[in-house]
Coordinates of C-alpha atoms and ligand atoms in Angstrom, one line a residue:
X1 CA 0.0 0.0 0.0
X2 CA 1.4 3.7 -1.1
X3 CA 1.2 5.5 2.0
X4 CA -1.4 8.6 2.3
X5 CA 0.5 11.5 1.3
X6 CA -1.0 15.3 2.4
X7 CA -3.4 17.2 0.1
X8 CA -0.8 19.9 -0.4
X9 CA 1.6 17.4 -1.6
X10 CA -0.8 15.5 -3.6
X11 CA -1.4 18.9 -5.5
X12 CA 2.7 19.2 -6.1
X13 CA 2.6 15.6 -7.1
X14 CA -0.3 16.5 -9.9
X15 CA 2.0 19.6 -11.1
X16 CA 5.1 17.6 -11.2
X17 CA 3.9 14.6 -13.1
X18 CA 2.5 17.5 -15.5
X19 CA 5.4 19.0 -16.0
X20 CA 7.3 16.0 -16.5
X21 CA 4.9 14.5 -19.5
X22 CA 6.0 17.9 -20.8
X23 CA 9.6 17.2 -21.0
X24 CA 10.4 19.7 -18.2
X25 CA 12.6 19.1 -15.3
X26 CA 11.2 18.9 -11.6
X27 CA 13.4 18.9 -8.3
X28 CA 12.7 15.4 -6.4
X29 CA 13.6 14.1 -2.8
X30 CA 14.6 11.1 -2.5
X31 CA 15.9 9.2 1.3
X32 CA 19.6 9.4 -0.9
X33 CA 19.9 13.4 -2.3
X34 CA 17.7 15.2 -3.9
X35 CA 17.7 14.4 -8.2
X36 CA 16.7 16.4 -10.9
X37 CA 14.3 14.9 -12.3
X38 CA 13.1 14.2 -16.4
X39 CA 11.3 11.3 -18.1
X40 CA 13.3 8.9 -19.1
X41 CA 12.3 8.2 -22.1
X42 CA 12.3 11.6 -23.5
X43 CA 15.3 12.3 -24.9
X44 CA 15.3 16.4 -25.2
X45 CA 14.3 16.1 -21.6
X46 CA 17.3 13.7 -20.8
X47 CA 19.2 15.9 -22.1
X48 CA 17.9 19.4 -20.7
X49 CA 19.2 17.4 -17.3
X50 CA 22.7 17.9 -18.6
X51 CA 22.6 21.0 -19.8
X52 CA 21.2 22.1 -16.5
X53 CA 24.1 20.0 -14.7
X54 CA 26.8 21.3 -16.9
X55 CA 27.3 17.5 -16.7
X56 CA 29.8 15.4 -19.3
X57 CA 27.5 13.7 -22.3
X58 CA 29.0 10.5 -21.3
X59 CA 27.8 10.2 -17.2
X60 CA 25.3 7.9 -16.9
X61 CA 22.0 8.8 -15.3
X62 CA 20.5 6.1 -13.2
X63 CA 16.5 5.4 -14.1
X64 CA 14.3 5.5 -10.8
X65 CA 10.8 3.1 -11.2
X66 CA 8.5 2.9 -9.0
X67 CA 7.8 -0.8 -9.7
X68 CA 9.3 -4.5 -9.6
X69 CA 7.9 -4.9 -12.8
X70 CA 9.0 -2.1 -14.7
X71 CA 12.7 -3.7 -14.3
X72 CA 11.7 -5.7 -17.6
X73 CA 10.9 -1.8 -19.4
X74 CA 14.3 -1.2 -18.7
X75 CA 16.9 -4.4 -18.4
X76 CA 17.3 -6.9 -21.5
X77 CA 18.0 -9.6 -18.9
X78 CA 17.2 -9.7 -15.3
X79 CA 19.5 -12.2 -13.4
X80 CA 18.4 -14.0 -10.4
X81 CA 20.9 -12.3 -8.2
X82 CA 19.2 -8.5 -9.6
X83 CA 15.7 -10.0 -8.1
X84 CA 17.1 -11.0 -4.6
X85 CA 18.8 -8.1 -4.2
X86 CA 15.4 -6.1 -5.4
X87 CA 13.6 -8.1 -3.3
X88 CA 16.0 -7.4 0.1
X89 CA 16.8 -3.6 -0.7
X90 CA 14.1 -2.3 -2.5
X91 CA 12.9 0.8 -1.9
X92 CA 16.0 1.8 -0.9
X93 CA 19.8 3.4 -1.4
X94 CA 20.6 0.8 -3.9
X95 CA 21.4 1.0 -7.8
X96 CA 22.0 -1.8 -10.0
X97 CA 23.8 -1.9 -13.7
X98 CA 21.9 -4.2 -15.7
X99 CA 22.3 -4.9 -19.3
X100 CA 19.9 -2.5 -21.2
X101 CA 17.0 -3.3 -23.5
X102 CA 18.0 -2.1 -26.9
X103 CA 15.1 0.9 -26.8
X104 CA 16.5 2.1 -23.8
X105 CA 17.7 5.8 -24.7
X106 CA 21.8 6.2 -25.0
X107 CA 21.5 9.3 -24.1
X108 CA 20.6 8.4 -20.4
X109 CA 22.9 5.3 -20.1
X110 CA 25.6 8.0 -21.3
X111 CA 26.2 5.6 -24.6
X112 CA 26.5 2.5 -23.3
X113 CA 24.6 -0.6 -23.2
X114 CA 23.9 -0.9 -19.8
X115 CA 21.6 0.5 -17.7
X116 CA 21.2 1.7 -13.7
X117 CA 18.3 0.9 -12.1
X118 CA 17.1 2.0 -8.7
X119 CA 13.2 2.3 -6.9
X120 CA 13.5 5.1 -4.3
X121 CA 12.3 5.0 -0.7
X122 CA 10.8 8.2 0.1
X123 CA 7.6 8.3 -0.1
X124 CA 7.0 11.4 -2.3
X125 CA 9.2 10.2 -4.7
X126 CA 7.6 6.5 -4.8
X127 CA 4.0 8.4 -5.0
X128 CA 5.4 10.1 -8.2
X129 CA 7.4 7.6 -9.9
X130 CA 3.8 5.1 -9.7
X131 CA 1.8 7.8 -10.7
X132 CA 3.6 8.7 -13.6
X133 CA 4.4 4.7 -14.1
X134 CA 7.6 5.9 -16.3
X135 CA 11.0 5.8 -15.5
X136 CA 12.6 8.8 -14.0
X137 CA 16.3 9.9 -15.1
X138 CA 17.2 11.3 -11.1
X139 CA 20.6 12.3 -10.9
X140 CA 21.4 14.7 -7.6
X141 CA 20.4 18.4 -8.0
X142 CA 23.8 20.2 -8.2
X143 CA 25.8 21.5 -10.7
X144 CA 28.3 18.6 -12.1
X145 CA 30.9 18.2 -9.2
X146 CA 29.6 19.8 -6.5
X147 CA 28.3 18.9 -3.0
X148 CA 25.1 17.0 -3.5
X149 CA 21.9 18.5 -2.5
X150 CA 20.1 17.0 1.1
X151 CA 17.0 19.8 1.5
X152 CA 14.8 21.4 -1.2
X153 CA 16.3 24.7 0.2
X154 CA 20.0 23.3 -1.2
X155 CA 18.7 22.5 -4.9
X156 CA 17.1 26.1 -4.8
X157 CA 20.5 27.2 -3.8
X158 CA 21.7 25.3 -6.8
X159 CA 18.8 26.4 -9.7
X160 CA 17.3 28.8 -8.7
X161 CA 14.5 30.3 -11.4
X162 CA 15.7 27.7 -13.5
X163 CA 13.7 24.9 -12.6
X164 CA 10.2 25.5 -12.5
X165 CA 9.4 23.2 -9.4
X166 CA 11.1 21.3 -6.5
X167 CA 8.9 19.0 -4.2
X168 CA 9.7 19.7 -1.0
X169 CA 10.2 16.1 1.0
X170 CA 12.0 17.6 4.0
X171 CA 15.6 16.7 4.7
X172 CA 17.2 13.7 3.3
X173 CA 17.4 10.6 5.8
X174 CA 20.1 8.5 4.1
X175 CA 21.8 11.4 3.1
X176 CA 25.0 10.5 0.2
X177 CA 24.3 8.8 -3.2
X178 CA 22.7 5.1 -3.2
X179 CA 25.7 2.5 -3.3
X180 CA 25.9 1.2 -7.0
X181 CA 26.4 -2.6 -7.9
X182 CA 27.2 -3.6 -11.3
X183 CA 25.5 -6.9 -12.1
X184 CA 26.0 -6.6 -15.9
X185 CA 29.1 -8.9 -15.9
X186 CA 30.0 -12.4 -14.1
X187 CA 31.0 -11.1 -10.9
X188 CA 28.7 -8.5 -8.3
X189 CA 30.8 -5.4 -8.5
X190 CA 30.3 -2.6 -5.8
X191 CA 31.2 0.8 -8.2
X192 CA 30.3 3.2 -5.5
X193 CA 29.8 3.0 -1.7
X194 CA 26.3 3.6 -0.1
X195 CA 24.8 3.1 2.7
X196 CA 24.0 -0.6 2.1
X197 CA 27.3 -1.6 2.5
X198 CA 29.2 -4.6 0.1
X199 CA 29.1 -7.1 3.1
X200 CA 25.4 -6.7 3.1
X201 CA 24.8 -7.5 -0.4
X202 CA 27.5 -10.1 -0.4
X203 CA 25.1 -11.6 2.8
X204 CA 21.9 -11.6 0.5
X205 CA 23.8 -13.2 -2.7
X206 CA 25.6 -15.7 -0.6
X207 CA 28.8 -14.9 -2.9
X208 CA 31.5 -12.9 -3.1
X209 CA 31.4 -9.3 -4.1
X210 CA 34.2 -7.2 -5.4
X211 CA 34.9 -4.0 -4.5
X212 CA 36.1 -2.3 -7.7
X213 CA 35.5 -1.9 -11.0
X214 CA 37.1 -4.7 -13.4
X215 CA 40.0 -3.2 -14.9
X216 CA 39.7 -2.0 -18.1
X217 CA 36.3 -1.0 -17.3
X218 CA 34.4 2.4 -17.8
X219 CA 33.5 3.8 -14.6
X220 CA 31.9 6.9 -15.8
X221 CA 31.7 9.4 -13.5
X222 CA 33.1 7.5 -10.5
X223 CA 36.2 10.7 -10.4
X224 CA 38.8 11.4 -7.8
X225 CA 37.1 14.7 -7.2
X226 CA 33.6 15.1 -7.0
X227 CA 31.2 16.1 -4.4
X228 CA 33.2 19.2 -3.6
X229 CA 32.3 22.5 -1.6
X230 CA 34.3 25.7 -2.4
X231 CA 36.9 25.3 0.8
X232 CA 39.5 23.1 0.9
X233 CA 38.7 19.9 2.2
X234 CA 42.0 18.3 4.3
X235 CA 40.9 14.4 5.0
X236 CA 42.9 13.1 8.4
X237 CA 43.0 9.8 10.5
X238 CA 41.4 10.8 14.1
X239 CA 45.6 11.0 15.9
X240 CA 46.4 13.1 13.5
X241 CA 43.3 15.9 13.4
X242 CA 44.5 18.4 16.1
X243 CA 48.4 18.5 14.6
X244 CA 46.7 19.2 11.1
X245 CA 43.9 21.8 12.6
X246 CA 46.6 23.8 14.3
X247 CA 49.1 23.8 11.8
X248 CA 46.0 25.7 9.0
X249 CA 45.5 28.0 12.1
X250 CA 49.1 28.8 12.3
X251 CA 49.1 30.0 8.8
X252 CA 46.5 32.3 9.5
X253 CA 43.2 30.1 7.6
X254 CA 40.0 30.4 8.4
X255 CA 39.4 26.5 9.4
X256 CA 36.9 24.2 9.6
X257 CA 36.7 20.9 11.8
X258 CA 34.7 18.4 11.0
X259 CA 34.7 15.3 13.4
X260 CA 32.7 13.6 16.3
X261 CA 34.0 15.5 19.2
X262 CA 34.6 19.2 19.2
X263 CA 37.9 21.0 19.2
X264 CA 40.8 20.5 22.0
X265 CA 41.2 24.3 22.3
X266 CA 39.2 26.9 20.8
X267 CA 40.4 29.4 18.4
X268 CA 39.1 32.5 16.6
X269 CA 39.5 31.3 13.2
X270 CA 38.4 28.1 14.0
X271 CA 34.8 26.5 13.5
X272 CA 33.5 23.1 14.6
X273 CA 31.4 21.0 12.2
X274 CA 29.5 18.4 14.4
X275 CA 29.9 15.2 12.0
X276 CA 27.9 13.4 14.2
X277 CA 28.1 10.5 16.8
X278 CA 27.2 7.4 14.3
X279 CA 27.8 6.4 10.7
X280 CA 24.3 6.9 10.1
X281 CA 24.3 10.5 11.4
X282 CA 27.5 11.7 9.9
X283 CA 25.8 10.1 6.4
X284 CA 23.0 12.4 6.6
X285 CA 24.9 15.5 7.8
X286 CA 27.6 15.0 5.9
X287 CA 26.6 17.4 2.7
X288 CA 24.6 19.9 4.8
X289 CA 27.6 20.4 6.6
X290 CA 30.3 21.1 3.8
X291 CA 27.9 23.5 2.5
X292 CA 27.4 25.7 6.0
X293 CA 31.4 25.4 5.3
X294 CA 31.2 27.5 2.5
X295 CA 28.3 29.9 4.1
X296 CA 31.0 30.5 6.8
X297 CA 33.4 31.4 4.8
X298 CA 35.8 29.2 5.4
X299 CA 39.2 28.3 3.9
X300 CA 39.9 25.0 4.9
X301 CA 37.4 21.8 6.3
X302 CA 40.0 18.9 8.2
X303 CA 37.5 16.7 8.4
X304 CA 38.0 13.5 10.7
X305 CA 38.1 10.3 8.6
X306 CA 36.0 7.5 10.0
X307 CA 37.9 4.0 10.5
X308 CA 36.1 0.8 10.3
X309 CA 34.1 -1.1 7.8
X310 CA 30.3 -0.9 6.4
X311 CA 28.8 2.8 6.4
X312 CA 32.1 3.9 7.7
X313 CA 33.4 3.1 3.7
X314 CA 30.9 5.0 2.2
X315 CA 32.0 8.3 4.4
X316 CA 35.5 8.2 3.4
X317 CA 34.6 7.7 0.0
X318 CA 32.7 10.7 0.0
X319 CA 35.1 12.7 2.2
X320 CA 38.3 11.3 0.5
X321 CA 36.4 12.9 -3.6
X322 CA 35.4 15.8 -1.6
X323 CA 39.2 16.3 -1.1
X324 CA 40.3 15.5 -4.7
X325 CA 41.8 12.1 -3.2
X326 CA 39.6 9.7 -4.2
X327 CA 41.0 6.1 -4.9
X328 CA 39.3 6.0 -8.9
X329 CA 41.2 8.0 -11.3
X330 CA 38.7 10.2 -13.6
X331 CA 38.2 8.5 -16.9
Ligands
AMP1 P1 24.4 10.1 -9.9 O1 25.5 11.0 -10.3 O2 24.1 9.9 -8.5 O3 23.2 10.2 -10.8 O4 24.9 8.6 -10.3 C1 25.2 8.3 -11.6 C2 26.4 7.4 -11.6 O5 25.9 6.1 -11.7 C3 27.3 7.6 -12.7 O6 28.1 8.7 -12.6 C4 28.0 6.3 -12.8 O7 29.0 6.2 -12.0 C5 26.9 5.3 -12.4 N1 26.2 4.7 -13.5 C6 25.0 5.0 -14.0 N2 24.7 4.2 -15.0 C7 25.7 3.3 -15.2 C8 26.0 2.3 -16.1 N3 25.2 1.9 -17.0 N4 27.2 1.6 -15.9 C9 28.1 2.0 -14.9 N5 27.8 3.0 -14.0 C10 26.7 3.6 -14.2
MG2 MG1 25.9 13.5 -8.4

């Protein structure tokens, strides 16, 4: 059963489905970031999305549905191990690479003949998606590279006039992008952390999972920097955060820390960035955050990195692009 949405939103649900049969673009939350939103099978409206992005031709978008069975509108094949995990994680903050159906448009698998598929949790965004029953192109409402959007407030920040609605669904609960699993080739690969982490969907496939892309293979849009505010973003283990916070005060910075526990010794210059006490917590703050960075002014963000496995991956992944360091070279 769809849960009862409010009349208010049922009215910006009527608008938005409008507006999308039109080929325009509409801001949608989802319980990952928020996406910008087009029909997925329109291809002027595909493409409007990366215009609006200022995102490369050849970045994937990943098709939200709202149903089990539109998998089948979407995937030429869907393996056993795609059901289980669709079955187990779905709704939810996972995306999986399937091959795709020849009539799928290249323009939203970026040119190539797979597809990502995921059905969103949030409610608004389910209500939509079986609405419309079409496939929604969602990728996250920023400009390409930039810190992803967690409140409708952020992807008005980001747009502005230019978009001509954004559902309002409150603040994001998961908070970073779903984790991605390629299923297209012999072997379950994990080509981005989420917040359902590889053990889990190693635990529901009964097999092994790998963590990386296949060498040789495109990972489009899976860059070392990505998912950046305007400061400077410093990544440190949690022994050496103070040394690395004092020596950016030293030179005079405006600084930014961003960990668990506040600051040893205040400073002037210095701001503290509550990350939050769990994984789950520092997840959703984590993009909120970076951007109050940037509304402060400040220079440089050391931000704490988490250690341990599960969620914990997902946040150094995140922090380690918003630094420029991440571990996947830009293709
Ligand atoms: P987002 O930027 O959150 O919309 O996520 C889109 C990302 O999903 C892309 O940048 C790719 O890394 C990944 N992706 C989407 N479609 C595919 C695909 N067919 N094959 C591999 N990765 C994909
Ligand atoms: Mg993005």
């Amino acid at each position: 059963m769809d849960p009862v949405l409010p009349a208010s939103v049922e009215a910006d649900l009527a608008a938005a489905a409008a507006l999308l049969m039109q080929g325009r673009l509409v801001g949608l939350p989802t319980e990952t970031v928020y996406g910008l939103a087009a029909d997925a099978r329109n291809p002027d409206a595909v493409q409007a999305i990366f215009a609006l992005k200022q995102r490369p031709a050849d970045h994937p978008l990943i098709v939200h549905i709202g149903t089990l069975e539109e998998l089948q509108a979407w995937a030429a094949e869907v393996p056993p191990a795609a059901l289980a995990l669709a079955r187990a994680f779905w709704p939810g903050p996972l995306t999986m690479v399937l091959p795709a159906r020849p009539d799928v448009p290249r323009v939203v698998t970026g040119g190539l003949d797979t597809v990502a598929l995921r059905m969103p949790a949030h409610p608004v965004a389910l209500a939509l998606l079986r609405r419309l029953g079409r496939g929604l192109a969602a990728p996250s409402a920023n400009r390409h590279l930039r810190v992803s959007p967690t409140t409708a407030a952020h992807v008005r920040e980001e747009f502005g006039d230019a978009l001509p609605l954004v559902l309002d669904g409150g603040a994001c609960t998961v908070g970073i992008e779903s984790t991605i699993v390629d299923l297209s080739t012999g072997t379950p690969r994990v080509l981005r952390p989420g917040a359902i982490s590889a053990a889990q969907i190693a635990d529901c496939l009964q097999r092994a999972v790998d963590l990386r892309p296949a060498a040789g293979t495109r990972a489009p849009g899976l860059m070392k920097r990505h998912y950046s505010p305007r400061a400077r973003v410093e990544c440190a283990a949690p022994a050496a955060l103070a040394d690395r916070v004092a020596a950016h005060l030293a030179a005079g910075l405006r600084t930014a820390q961003l960990s668990a526990a506040p600051p040893a010794q205040p400073h002037p210059s210095l701001v503290w960035l509550a990350a939050g006490d769990t994984p789950d917590a520092r997840m959703q703050r984590l993009y909120g955050l970076l951007r109050e960075a940037d509304a402060l002014g400040v220079e440089v963000v050391v931000a704490e990195l988490p250690e341990g496995g599960g969620p914990a991956e997902a946040l150094r992944d995140r922090l380690l692009r918003a630094a420029g360091q991440g571990s996947v070279p830009t293709d």
